[in-house]
Amino acid sequence: MIKILKIFLSLCVVCIVGVFIFIAYLFSDSDLNQYTFKDYKPPLTTQIFDKNGKLVANVFEQHRFYAPYEELPPRLIEALVAIEDTSFFEHDGVNIDAIFRAAIKIIRSGGKTMEGASTLTQQFIKNTELTPERTLNRKLKEALLAYKIENTLTKEQILERYLNFIFFGHGYYGVKTAALGYFRKNLDELTLKEIAILVGMPKAPSTYDPTRHLDLSLARANSVVQRMYNLGWISNEEYKKALEEIPKVYDDTLTQNAAPYVTQEVLKQLSGIKDLKSGGYKIELTLDLDVQNIAKEALKFGYDEIVKRDKDANLSTLNGAMIVANHQNGDILALVGGVNYTKSNFNRATQSLRQPGSSFKPFLYQIAIDMGYSPMSKIADISRIFESNKEDEKDWKPKNYGGKFLGLISLKEALTGSRNLATINLALALGLDVIHEKLSFMGFKNIPVDLSIVLGSFGISIYDYAKLYTVFGNYGVQKDLILIKRVIDKNGKVIVEFNSGERKISEPEQAFLVNDMMQNVVKKGTGRNARVEGIEIAGKTGTSNKSVDAWFCGLTPEIEAIIWYGNDDNKPMKQTEGGARTAAPVFKEFLTKYLELYPDSARKFSIPKGVYQGFFEKQREYYTRTSPFPKNNPSLSENNEIIF
């Protein structure tokens, strides 16, 4: 029997040699030369980080982190070779001895047992270059390519490519990705048992996924450890310790997306980078993930309060959004596009156009102050009727909230109480053409050239509004908002960098006068619900017609927060909902937590040069040379007539 087997094996050798000569003839050099193996560029995961280096999200086509050979622990290489291809460092791509052994086992079993004989090199070829079909043509081509790659690359290069390409289950490609995913460890931190789990997985990734079948995964790992022990590659002590170990396995989500609305906006802004999800980029943001989480919780708090007050609220359309920015440098610290991303991925912070209502008024008052009017200048808070020139339209009779009139009041009082009628009279005094020109210079677009502008009856995105609002915290300088600091490629080169542009809108001392008026809104006016003890806050509430939109735009000496609530279908909320009740308390909730996180935050607004204090009507007030206190019988009109 043994003689017959030897004769058979000899014939097999002759046949194999003949087959290879025949295949070499079939496959010309030009056919094989298309496989160079040198330009190995697997898709890599791009990572997004906040300003403090915390991971915001992974984005990818295949979730893969690349580990160069120097990063692969020797124990990992030993374990892989032990279980998959013990003679890897001796053969030239195809292991003839393994083929013979496999053939003998097949013969002895009468064809009932199938034994594989592929080397690691062949496995790499099969997975990267060829189709998975089981045909003689494919197997022969695989063998020839294995020889070619062995003559093109070093053994180390082959192992590096193999371990970075192979699938490890759970959506993890490459051993580094799997180590971070399953064990939250770098490769050099893995135990022998953890290494054994990983190298045992490529044979059947789904079957040996430790998050799904830990028992099968451990059994397979023990086979790896046993093999290493039998080869004499580990000591008896290491062997026993590894068999007893049951590593802690984590069932993490692939994306690790801690701020989905932010990730969505980042991908949108960087859509010009074609391989963004496969190039292995590092994206650094201005975002502060801790502030993002506080803003998210505060927005949800406000949403829950609305639901408590209104049992008929439509939960499928009711939503909110919030942006927090450093108004001094334009950095976006938080961007929350909705209450629940899972419920709706529509980004209301960037995609939705909403009417700002009275939160828009500070811009009108800034125009007045820049034109020389004083916060103490008087304006009439009285009823007016505006007749329509069209037969099918009714006359317009704007009202104050609550329906009362205060008569002659100062600009500061008018803004503090958000007096619609006084602001309309202010707009008439300034002139609609002048207002339109000034607002266009500030950056507003598509503004109506009529008195409806006074009540904020136009659409604007929260993102754009946050940019425009920086002028009040940054003393007349408007900052462009930036979410992305820089993009770094896989080689460590900065390929894109973003910086905040700026435009001077007003003089510092003039902008401060409006800031002070807005502080009074929070101290004594419609923004009282936003007050936080121990810190100066400037802000403005806003409620659009019929409570469709509710806003609070708040400023501290360091940051601003723009908060909005409403229904996605633009239907009104409950009539009692509005900026003061709905949005202002959210600012307080947010700022309280923010100050706990950053207790050293500046608490007082600085006073620019050129701002003076004096007494006006027995009250200490601010003024500038451009905006002095009004004289006797003051009025906003040039001819000193009181405007009614």
CSV table of N, CA, C and O in Angstrom, one decimal, residues 315-424:
chain,number,residue,atom,x,y,z
A,315,LEU,N,-46.1,65.6,18.2
A,315,LEU,CA,-44.7,65.1,18.5
A,315,LEU,C,-44.0,64.7,17.2
A,315,LEU,O,-42.8,64.6,17.2
A,316,SER,N,-44.7,64.5,16.1
A,316,SER,CA,-44.1,64.1,14.9
A,316,SER,C,-43.5,65.4,14.1
A,316,SER,O,-42.7,65.2,13.2
A,317,THR,N,-44.0,66.5,14.5
A,317,THR,CA,-43.5,67.8,13.8
A,317,THR,C,-42.8,68.7,14.8
A,317,THR,O,-41.9,69.5,14.3
A,318,LEU,N,-43.1,68.7,16.0
A,318,LEU,CA,-42.5,69.6,17.0
A,318,LEU,C,-41.0,69.3,17.1
A,318,LEU,O,-40.6,68.2,17.3
A,319,ASN,N,-40.2,70.4,17.1
A,319,ASN,CA,-38.7,70.1,17.1
A,319,ASN,C,-38.0,71.4,17.5
A,319,ASN,O,-38.7,72.4,17.8
A,320,GLY,N,-36.7,71.4,17.6
A,320,GLY,CA,-35.9,72.5,18.0
A,320,GLY,C,-34.5,72.4,17.4
A,320,GLY,O,-34.2,71.4,16.8
A,321,ALA,N,-33.7,73.4,17.6
A,321,ALA,CA,-32.4,73.4,17.1
A,321,ALA,C,-31.6,74.5,17.9
A,321,ALA,O,-32.2,75.4,18.5
A,322,MET,N,-30.3,74.3,17.9
A,322,MET,CA,-29.4,75.2,18.8
A,322,MET,C,-28.0,75.2,18.2
A,322,MET,O,-27.5,74.2,17.8
A,323,ILE,N,-27.4,76.4,18.2
A,323,ILE,CA,-26.0,76.6,17.8
A,323,ILE,C,-25.4,77.4,18.9
A,323,ILE,O,-25.9,78.4,19.4
A,324,VAL,N,-24.2,76.9,19.4
A,324,VAL,CA,-23.4,77.6,20.4
A,324,VAL,C,-22.1,78.0,19.7
A,324,VAL,O,-21.4,77.1,19.1
A,325,ALA,N,-21.7,79.2,19.8
A,325,ALA,CA,-20.4,79.7,19.1
A,325,ALA,C,-19.6,80.6,20.0
A,325,ALA,O,-20.2,81.3,20.9
A,326,ASN,N,-18.4,80.6,19.8
A,326,ASN,CA,-17.5,81.7,20.4
A,326,ASN,C,-17.6,82.9,19.4
A,326,ASN,O,-17.0,82.8,18.3
A,327,HIS,N,-18.2,83.9,19.9
A,327,HIS,CA,-18.4,85.1,19.0
A,327,HIS,C,-17.2,85.9,18.8
A,327,HIS,O,-17.1,86.8,17.9
A,328,GLN,N,-16.1,85.6,19.5
A,328,GLN,CA,-14.9,86.3,19.3
A,328,GLN,C,-14.0,85.7,18.2
A,328,GLN,O,-13.3,86.5,17.5
A,329,ASN,N,-14.1,84.4,18.0
A,329,ASN,CA,-13.3,83.8,16.9
A,329,ASN,C,-14.1,83.0,15.9
A,329,ASN,O,-13.5,82.5,14.9
A,330,GLY,N,-15.4,82.9,16.1
A,330,GLY,CA,-16.2,82.3,15.1
A,330,GLY,C,-16.3,80.7,15.3
A,330,GLY,O,-17.0,80.1,14.5
A,331,ASP,N,-15.6,80.2,16.3
A,331,ASP,CA,-15.7,78.7,16.4
A,331,ASP,C,-17.1,78.3,16.9
A,331,ASP,O,-17.6,78.8,17.8
A,332,ILE,N,-17.6,77.3,16.1
A,332,ILE,CA,-18.8,76.6,16.6
A,332,ILE,C,-18.5,75.6,17.6
A,332,ILE,O,-17.7,74.6,17.3
A,333,LEU,N,-19.1,75.7,18.8
A,333,LEU,CA,-18.8,74.8,19.9
A,333,LEU,C,-19.9,73.7,20.0
A,333,LEU,O,-19.6,72.6,20.5
A,334,ALA,N,-21.0,74.0,19.5
A,334,ALA,CA,-22.1,73.0,19.5
A,334,ALA,C,-23.1,73.3,18.3
A,334,ALA,O,-23.3,74.4,18.0
A,335,LEU,N,-23.6,72.2,17.7
A,335,LEU,CA,-24.5,72.4,16.6
A,335,LEU,C,-25.5,71.2,16.7
A,335,LEU,O,-25.1,70.0,16.5
A,336,VAL,N,-26.7,71.5,17.2
A,336,VAL,CA,-27.7,70.5,17.4
A,336,VAL,C,-28.9,70.7,16.4
A,336,VAL,O,-29.6,71.7,16.6
A,337,GLY,N,-29.1,69.9,15.4
A,337,GLY,CA,-30.0,70.1,14.4
A,337,GLY,C,-31.4,69.6,14.7
A,337,GLY,O,-32.3,69.8,13.8
A,338,GLY,N,-31.6,69.0,15.8
A,338,GLY,CA,-33.0,68.5,16.2
A,338,GLY,C,-32.9,67.8,17.5
A,338,GLY,O,-31.8,67.6,18.1
A,339,VAL,N,-34.1,67.5,18.0
A,339,VAL,CA,-34.2,66.9,19.4
A,339,VAL,C,-33.7,65.5,19.3
A,339,VAL,O,-33.2,65.0,20.3
A,340,ASN,N,-34.0,64.8,18.2
A,340,ASN,CA,-33.7,63.3,18.2
A,340,ASN,C,-33.3,63.0,16.7
A,340,ASN,O,-34.1,63.0,15.8
A,341,TYR,N,-32.0,62.7,16.5
A,341,TYR,CA,-31.5,62.4,15.1
A,341,TYR,C,-32.2,61.1,14.6
A,341,TYR,O,-32.4,61.0,13.4
A,342,THR,N,-32.4,60.2,15.5
A,342,THR,CA,-33.0,58.9,15.0
A,342,THR,C,-34.4,59.1,14.5
A,342,THR,O,-34.8,58.5,13.6
A,343,LYS,N,-35.1,60.1,15.2
A,343,LYS,CA,-36.4,60.4,14.8
A,343,LYS,C,-36.5,61.2,13.5
A,343,LYS,O,-37.3,61.0,12.6
A,344,SER,N,-35.5,62.1,13.3
A,344,SER,CA,-35.4,62.9,12.1
A,344,SER,C,-34.0,63.4,11.9
A,344,SER,O,-33.4,64.0,12.8
A,345,ASN,N,-33.4,63.1,10.7
A,345,ASN,CA,-32.1,63.5,10.4
A,345,ASN,C,-32.0,64.9,9.7
A,345,ASN,O,-31.0,65.3,9.2
A,346,PHE,N,-33.2,65.5,9.5
A,346,PHE,CA,-33.3,66.8,8.9
A,346,PHE,C,-32.6,67.8,9.9
A,346,PHE,O,-32.9,67.9,11.0
A,347,ASN,N,-31.6,68.5,9.3
A,347,ASN,CA,-30.8,69.4,10.2
A,347,ASN,C,-31.4,70.8,10.2
A,347,ASN,O,-31.2,71.6,9.3
A,348,ARG,N,-32.2,71.1,11.2
A,348,ARG,CA,-32.9,72.4,11.3
A,348,ARG,C,-31.9,73.5,11.6
A,348,ARG,O,-32.3,74.7,11.4
A,349,ALA,N,-30.7,73.2,12.1
A,349,ALA,CA,-29.8,74.3,12.4
A,349,ALA,C,-29.2,74.9,11.1
A,349,ALA,O,-28.8,76.0,11.0
A,350,THR,N,-29.1,74.1,10.0
A,350,THR,CA,-28.5,74.5,8.8
A,350,THR,C,-29.4,74.5,7.6
A,350,THR,O,-29.2,75.3,6.6
A,351,GLN,N,-30.5,73.7,7.6
A,351,GLN,CA,-31.3,73.5,6.4
A,351,GLN,C,-32.6,74.3,6.4
A,351,GLN,O,-33.3,74.5,5.4
A,352,SER,N,-33.1,74.6,7.6
A,352,SER,CA,-34.4,75.2,7.8
A,352,SER,C,-34.4,76.7,7.8
A,352,SER,O,-33.5,77.3,8.4
A,353,LEU,N,-35.3,77.3,7.1
A,353,LEU,CA,-35.5,78.8,7.1
A,353,LEU,C,-36.6,79.1,8.0
A,353,LEU,O,-37.8,78.7,7.7
A,354,ARG,N,-36.4,79.9,9.0
A,354,ARG,CA,-37.5,80.2,10.0
A,354,ARG,C,-37.5,81.8,10.2
A,354,ARG,O,-36.5,82.5,10.0
A,355,GLN,N,-38.7,82.2,10.6
A,355,GLN,CA,-38.9,83.7,10.8
A,355,GLN,C,-38.3,84.0,12.2
A,355,GLN,O,-38.8,83.4,13.2
A,356,PRO,N,-37.4,85.0,12.3
A,356,PRO,CA,-36.8,85.3,13.6
A,356,PRO,C,-37.7,86.1,14.6
A,356,PRO,O,-37.3,86.3,15.7
A,357,GLY,N,-38.8,86.7,14.1
A,357,GLY,CA,-39.6,87.5,15.0
A,357,GLY,C,-38.9,88.6,15.6
A,357,GLY,O,-38.0,89.2,15.0
A,358,SER,N,-39.2,88.9,16.8
A,358,SER,CA,-38.6,90.1,17.5
A,358,SER,C,-37.1,89.9,17.9
A,358,SER,O,-36.5,90.9,18.3
A,359,SER,N,-36.6,88.7,17.7
A,359,SER,CA,-35.1,88.5,18.0
A,359,SER,C,-34.3,89.3,17.0
A,359,SER,O,-33.1,89.5,17.2
A,360,PHE,N,-35.0,89.7,15.9
A,360,PHE,CA,-34.3,90.5,14.9
A,360,PHE,C,-34.2,92.0,15.2
A,360,PHE,O,-33.3,92.7,14.7
A,361,LYS,N,-34.9,92.4,16.2
A,361,LYS,CA,-35.0,93.9,16.5
A,361,LYS,C,-33.6,94.5,16.9
A,361,LYS,O,-33.4,95.7,16.5
A,362,PRO,N,-32.7,93.8,17.6
A,362,PRO,CA,-31.4,94.4,17.9
A,362,PRO,C,-30.7,95.0,16.7
A,362,PRO,O,-29.9,96.0,16.8
A,363,PHE,N,-30.9,94.3,15.5
A,363,PHE,CA,-30.2,94.8,14.3
A,363,PHE,C,-30.7,96.2,13.9
A,363,PHE,O,-30.0,97.1,13.4
A,364,LEU,N,-32.0,96.4,14.0
A,364,LEU,CA,-32.6,97.7,13.7
A,364,LEU,C,-32.1,98.7,14.7
A,364,LEU,O,-31.8,99.9,14.3
A,365,TYR,N,-32.0,98.4,16.0
A,365,TYR,CA,-31.6,99.3,17.0
A,365,TYR,C,-30.1,99.6,16.8
A,365,TYR,O,-29.6,100.8,17.1
A,366,GLN,N,-29.3,98.7,16.3
A,366,GLN,CA,-27.9,98.9,16.0
A,366,GLN,C,-27.8,100.0,14.9
A,366,GLN,O,-26.9,100.8,14.9
A,367,ILE,N,-28.7,99.8,13.9
A,367,ILE,CA,-28.7,100.8,12.8
A,367,ILE,C,-29.0,102.2,13.3
A,367,ILE,O,-28.3,103.2,13.0
A,368,ALA,N,-29.9,102.3,14.2
A,368,ALA,CA,-30.3,103.6,14.8
A,368,ALA,C,-29.1,104.2,15.6
A,368,ALA,O,-28.8,105.4,15.5
A,369,ILE,N,-28.5,103.3,16.4
A,369,ILE,CA,-27.4,103.8,17.3
A,369,ILE,C,-26.2,104.2,16.4
A,369,ILE,O,-25.6,105.3,16.7
A,370,ASP,N,-25.9,103.5,15.3
A,370,ASP,CA,-24.8,103.9,14.4
A,370,ASP,C,-25.1,105.2,13.7
A,370,ASP,O,-24.2,105.9,13.3
A,371,MET,N,-26.4,105.5,13.6
A,371,MET,CA,-26.8,106.8,12.9
A,371,MET,C,-26.8,107.9,13.9
A,371,MET,O,-27.2,109.1,13.5
A,372,GLY,N,-26.4,107.7,15.1
A,372,GLY,CA,-26.3,108.8,16.1
A,372,GLY,C,-27.4,108.8,17.1
A,372,GLY,O,-27.4,109.7,18.0
A,373,TYR,N,-28.3,107.9,17.1
A,373,TYR,CA,-29.4,107.9,18.1
A,373,TYR,C,-28.9,107.3,19.4
A,373,TYR,O,-27.9,106.5,19.4
A,374,SER,N,-29.4,107.7,20.5
A,374,SER,CA,-29.0,107.3,21.8
A,374,SER,C,-30.0,106.2,22.3
A,374,SER,O,-31.2,106.3,22.0
A,375,PRO,N,-29.5,105.3,23.2
A,375,PRO,CA,-30.4,104.4,23.8
A,375,PRO,C,-31.5,105.2,24.6
A,375,PRO,O,-32.6,104.6,24.9
A,376,MET,N,-31.2,106.5,25.0
A,376,MET,CA,-32.2,107.3,25.7
A,376,MET,C,-33.1,108.1,24.8
A,376,MET,O,-34.0,108.8,25.3
A,377,SER,N,-32.9,108.1,23.5
A,377,SER,CA,-33.7,108.8,22.6
A,377,SER,C,-35.1,108.2,22.7
A,377,SER,O,-35.3,107.0,22.9
A,378,LYS,N,-36.1,109.1,22.5
A,378,LYS,CA,-37.5,108.7,22.7
A,378,LYS,C,-38.2,108.4,21.4
A,378,LYS,O,-37.9,108.9,20.3
A,379,ILE,N,-39.1,107.4,21.5
A,379,ILE,CA,-39.9,107.0,20.4
A,379,ILE,C,-41.3,106.7,20.9
A,379,ILE,O,-41.5,106.4,22.1
A,380,ALA,N,-42.3,106.9,20.0
A,380,ALA,CA,-43.7,106.8,20.5
A,380,ALA,C,-44.2,105.3,20.4
A,380,ALA,O,-44.1,104.7,19.3
A,381,ASP,N,-44.7,104.8,21.5
A,381,ASP,CA,-45.2,103.5,21.5
A,381,ASP,C,-46.8,103.6,21.5
A,381,ASP,O,-47.4,103.6,22.5
A,382,ILE,N,-47.3,103.9,20.3
A,382,ILE,CA,-48.7,104.1,20.2
A,382,ILE,C,-49.2,103.3,19.0
A,382,ILE,O,-48.5,102.9,18.1
A,383,SER,N,-50.6,103.1,18.9
A,383,SER,CA,-51.2,102.4,17.9
A,383,SER,C,-51.2,103.1,16.5
A,383,SER,O,-51.2,104.3,16.5
A,384,ARG,N,-51.0,102.3,15.5
A,384,ARG,CA,-51.1,102.9,14.1
A,384,ARG,C,-51.8,101.9,13.2
A,384,ARG,O,-51.9,100.7,13.4
A,385,ILE,N,-52.4,102.5,12.2
A,385,ILE,CA,-53.1,101.7,11.2
A,385,ILE,C,-52.5,102.0,9.8
A,385,ILE,O,-52.3,103.2,9.5
A,386,PHE,N,-52.1,101.0,9.1
A,386,PHE,CA,-51.5,101.2,7.8
A,386,PHE,C,-52.5,100.7,6.7
A,386,PHE,O,-52.9,99.5,6.7
A,387,GLU,N,-53.0,101.6,5.9
A,387,GLU,CA,-54.0,101.3,5.0
A,387,GLU,C,-53.4,100.6,3.8
A,387,GLU,O,-52.3,100.9,3.3
A,388,SER,N,-54.1,99.6,3.3
A,388,SER,CA,-53.7,98.8,2.2
A,388,SER,C,-54.1,99.4,0.9
A,388,SER,O,-55.2,100.0,0.8
A,389,ASN,N,-53.3,99.3,-0.2
A,389,ASN,CA,-53.6,99.9,-1.5
A,389,ASN,C,-54.3,98.9,-2.3
A,389,ASN,O,-54.7,99.2,-3.5
A,390,LYS,N,-54.5,97.7,-1.8
A,390,LYS,CA,-55.2,96.6,-2.6
A,390,LYS,C,-56.5,96.3,-2.0
A,390,LYS,O,-56.7,96.2,-0.8
A,391,GLU,N,-57.5,96.1,-2.9
A,391,GLU,CA,-58.9,95.9,-2.5
A,391,GLU,C,-59.0,94.6,-1.7
A,391,GLU,O,-59.9,94.5,-0.8
A,392,ASP,N,-58.3,93.6,-2.1
A,392,ASP,CA,-58.4,92.3,-1.5
A,392,ASP,C,-57.6,92.1,-0.2
A,392,ASP,O,-57.5,91.0,0.4
A,393,GLU,N,-56.9,93.1,0.2
A,393,GLU,CA,-56.1,93.1,1.5
A,393,GLU,C,-56.7,94.0,2.5
A,393,GLU,O,-57.1,95.1,2.2
A,394,LYS,N,-56.6,93.5,3.8
A,394,LYS,CA,-57.1,94.3,4.9
A,394,LYS,C,-56.0,95.3,5.3
A,394,LYS,O,-54.9,95.1,5.0
A,395,ASP,N,-56.5,96.4,6.0
A,395,ASP,CA,-55.5,97.3,6.6
A,395,ASP,C,-54.7,96.6,7.6
A,395,ASP,O,-55.2,95.6,8.3
A,396,TRP,N,-53.4,97.0,7.8
A,396,TRP,CA,-52.6,96.4,8.8
A,396,TRP,C,-52.6,97.2,10.0
A,396,TRP,O,-52.3,98.4,10.0
A,397,LYS,N,-52.9,96.6,11.2
A,397,LYS,CA,-52.9,97.2,12.4
A,397,LYS,C,-52.1,96.4,13.4
A,397,LYS,O,-52.6,95.6,14.2
A,398,PRO,N,-50.8,96.7,13.4
A,398,PRO,CA,-49.9,96.0,14.3
A,398,PRO,C,-50.2,96.3,15.8
A,398,PRO,O,-50.7,97.3,16.1
A,399,LYS,N,-49.8,95.3,16.6
A,399,LYS,CA,-50.1,95.4,18.1
A,399,LYS,C,-48.9,95.1,18.8
A,399,LYS,O,-48.0,94.3,18.4
A,400,ASN,N,-48.8,95.5,20.1
A,400,ASN,CA,-47.8,95.1,21.0
A,400,ASN,C,-48.4,93.8,21.7
A,400,ASN,O,-49.6,93.5,21.7
A,401,TYR,N,-47.4,93.0,22.1
A,401,TYR,CA,-47.8,91.8,22.9
A,401,TYR,C,-48.6,92.3,24.2
A,401,TYR,O,-48.0,93.1,24.9
A,402,GLY,N,-49.8,91.8,24.4
A,402,GLY,CA,-50.6,92.3,25.5
A,402,GLY,C,-51.5,93.4,25.2
A,402,GLY,O,-52.4,93.8,25.9
A,403,GLY,N,-51.3,94.1,24.0
A,403,GLY,CA,-52.2,95.1,23.5
A,403,GLY,C,-52.1,96.5,24.1
A,403,GLY,O,-52.8,97.4,23.8
A,404,LYS,N,-51.1,96.7,25.1
A,404,LYS,CA,-51.0,98.0,25.7
A,404,LYS,C,-50.1,99.0,25.0
A,404,LYS,O,-49.2,98.5,24.3
A,405,PHE,N,-50.2,100.3,25.3
A,405,PHE,CA,-49.3,101.3,24.7
A,405,PHE,C,-48.7,102.1,25.8
A,405,PHE,O,-49.4,102.4,26.8
A,406,LEU,N,-47.5,102.4,25.7
A,406,LEU,CA,-46.7,103.1,26.7
A,406,LEU,C,-46.5,104.6,26.4
A,406,LEU,O,-45.9,105.3,27.2
A,407,GLY,N,-46.8,105.0,25.2
A,407,GLY,CA,-46.6,106.4,24.9
A,407,GLY,C,-45.2,106.7,24.5
A,407,GLY,O,-44.6,105.9,23.8
A,408,LEU,N,-44.6,107.8,25.0
A,408,LEU,CA,-43.2,108.1,24.6
A,408,LEU,C,-42.2,107.4,25.5
A,408,LEU,O,-42.2,107.5,26.7
A,409,ILE,N,-41.4,106.5,24.9
A,409,ILE,CA,-40.4,105.7,25.7
A,409,ILE,C,-39.1,105.8,25.0
A,409,ILE,O,-39.0,106.1,23.8
A,410,SER,N,-38.1,105.4,25.8
A,410,SER,CA,-36.7,105.4,25.2
A,410,SER,C,-36.5,104.2,24.3
A,410,SER,O,-37.2,103.2,24.4
A,411,LEU,N,-35.5,104.2,23.5
A,411,LEU,CA,-35.1,103.1,22.7
A,411,LEU,C,-34.8,101.9,23.6
A,411,LEU,O,-35.1,100.7,23.3
A,412,LYS,N,-34.1,102.1,24.7
A,412,LYS,CA,-33.7,101.1,25.6
A,412,LYS,C,-35.0,100.4,26.2
A,412,LYS,O,-35.1,99.2,26.3
A,413,GLU,N,-36.0,101.2,26.5
A,413,GLU,CA,-37.2,100.6,27.1
A,413,GLU,C,-37.9,99.8,26.0
A,413,GLU,O,-38.5,98.8,26.2
A,414,ALA,N,-37.9,100.4,24.8
A,414,ALA,CA,-38.6,99.7,23.7
A,414,ALA,C,-38.0,98.3,23.4
A,414,ALA,O,-38.8,97.4,23.2
A,415,LEU,N,-36.7,98.2,23.4
A,415,LEU,CA,-36.1,96.9,23.1
A,415,LEU,C,-36.2,96.0,24.3
A,415,LEU,O,-36.5,94.8,24.1
A,416,THR,N,-36.1,96.6,25.5
A,416,THR,CA,-36.3,95.7,26.7
A,416,THR,C,-37.6,95.1,26.7
A,416,THR,O,-37.8,93.9,27.1
A,417,GLY,N,-38.7,95.8,26.4
A,417,GLY,CA,-40.0,95.2,26.4
A,417,GLY,C,-40.5,94.7,25.1
A,417,GLY,O,-41.6,94.2,24.9
A,418,SER,N,-39.6,94.7,24.1
A,418,SER,CA,-39.9,94.2,22.7
A,418,SER,C,-41.1,94.8,22.2
A,418,SER,O,-42.1,94.2,21.7
A,419,ARG,N,-41.2,96.2,22.2
A,419,ARG,CA,-42.4,96.9,21.8
A,419,ARG,C,-42.5,97.0,20.3
A,419,ARG,O,-41.7,97.7,19.7
A,420,ASN,N,-43.4,96.3,19.7
A,420,ASN,CA,-43.6,96.3,18.3
A,420,ASN,C,-43.9,97.7,17.7
A,420,ASN,O,-43.3,98.1,16.7
A,421,LEU,N,-44.8,98.4,18.3
A,421,LEU,CA,-45.2,99.7,17.8
A,421,LEU,C,-44.1,100.7,17.9
A,421,LEU,O,-43.9,101.5,16.9
A,422,ALA,N,-43.4,100.7,19.0
A,422,ALA,CA,-42.3,101.7,19.1
A,422,ALA,C,-41.2,101.4,18.0
A,422,ALA,O,-40.6,102.3,17.4
A,423,THR,N,-41.0,100.1,17.8
A,423,THR,CA,-40.0,99.7,16.8
A,423,THR,C,-40.4,100.0,15.4
A,423,THR,O,-39.6,100.4,14.5
A,424,ILE,N,-41.7,99.9,15.1
A,424,ILE,CA,-42.2,100.4,13.8
A,424,ILE,C,-42.0,101.9,13.6
A,424,ILE,O,-41.6,102.3,12.5
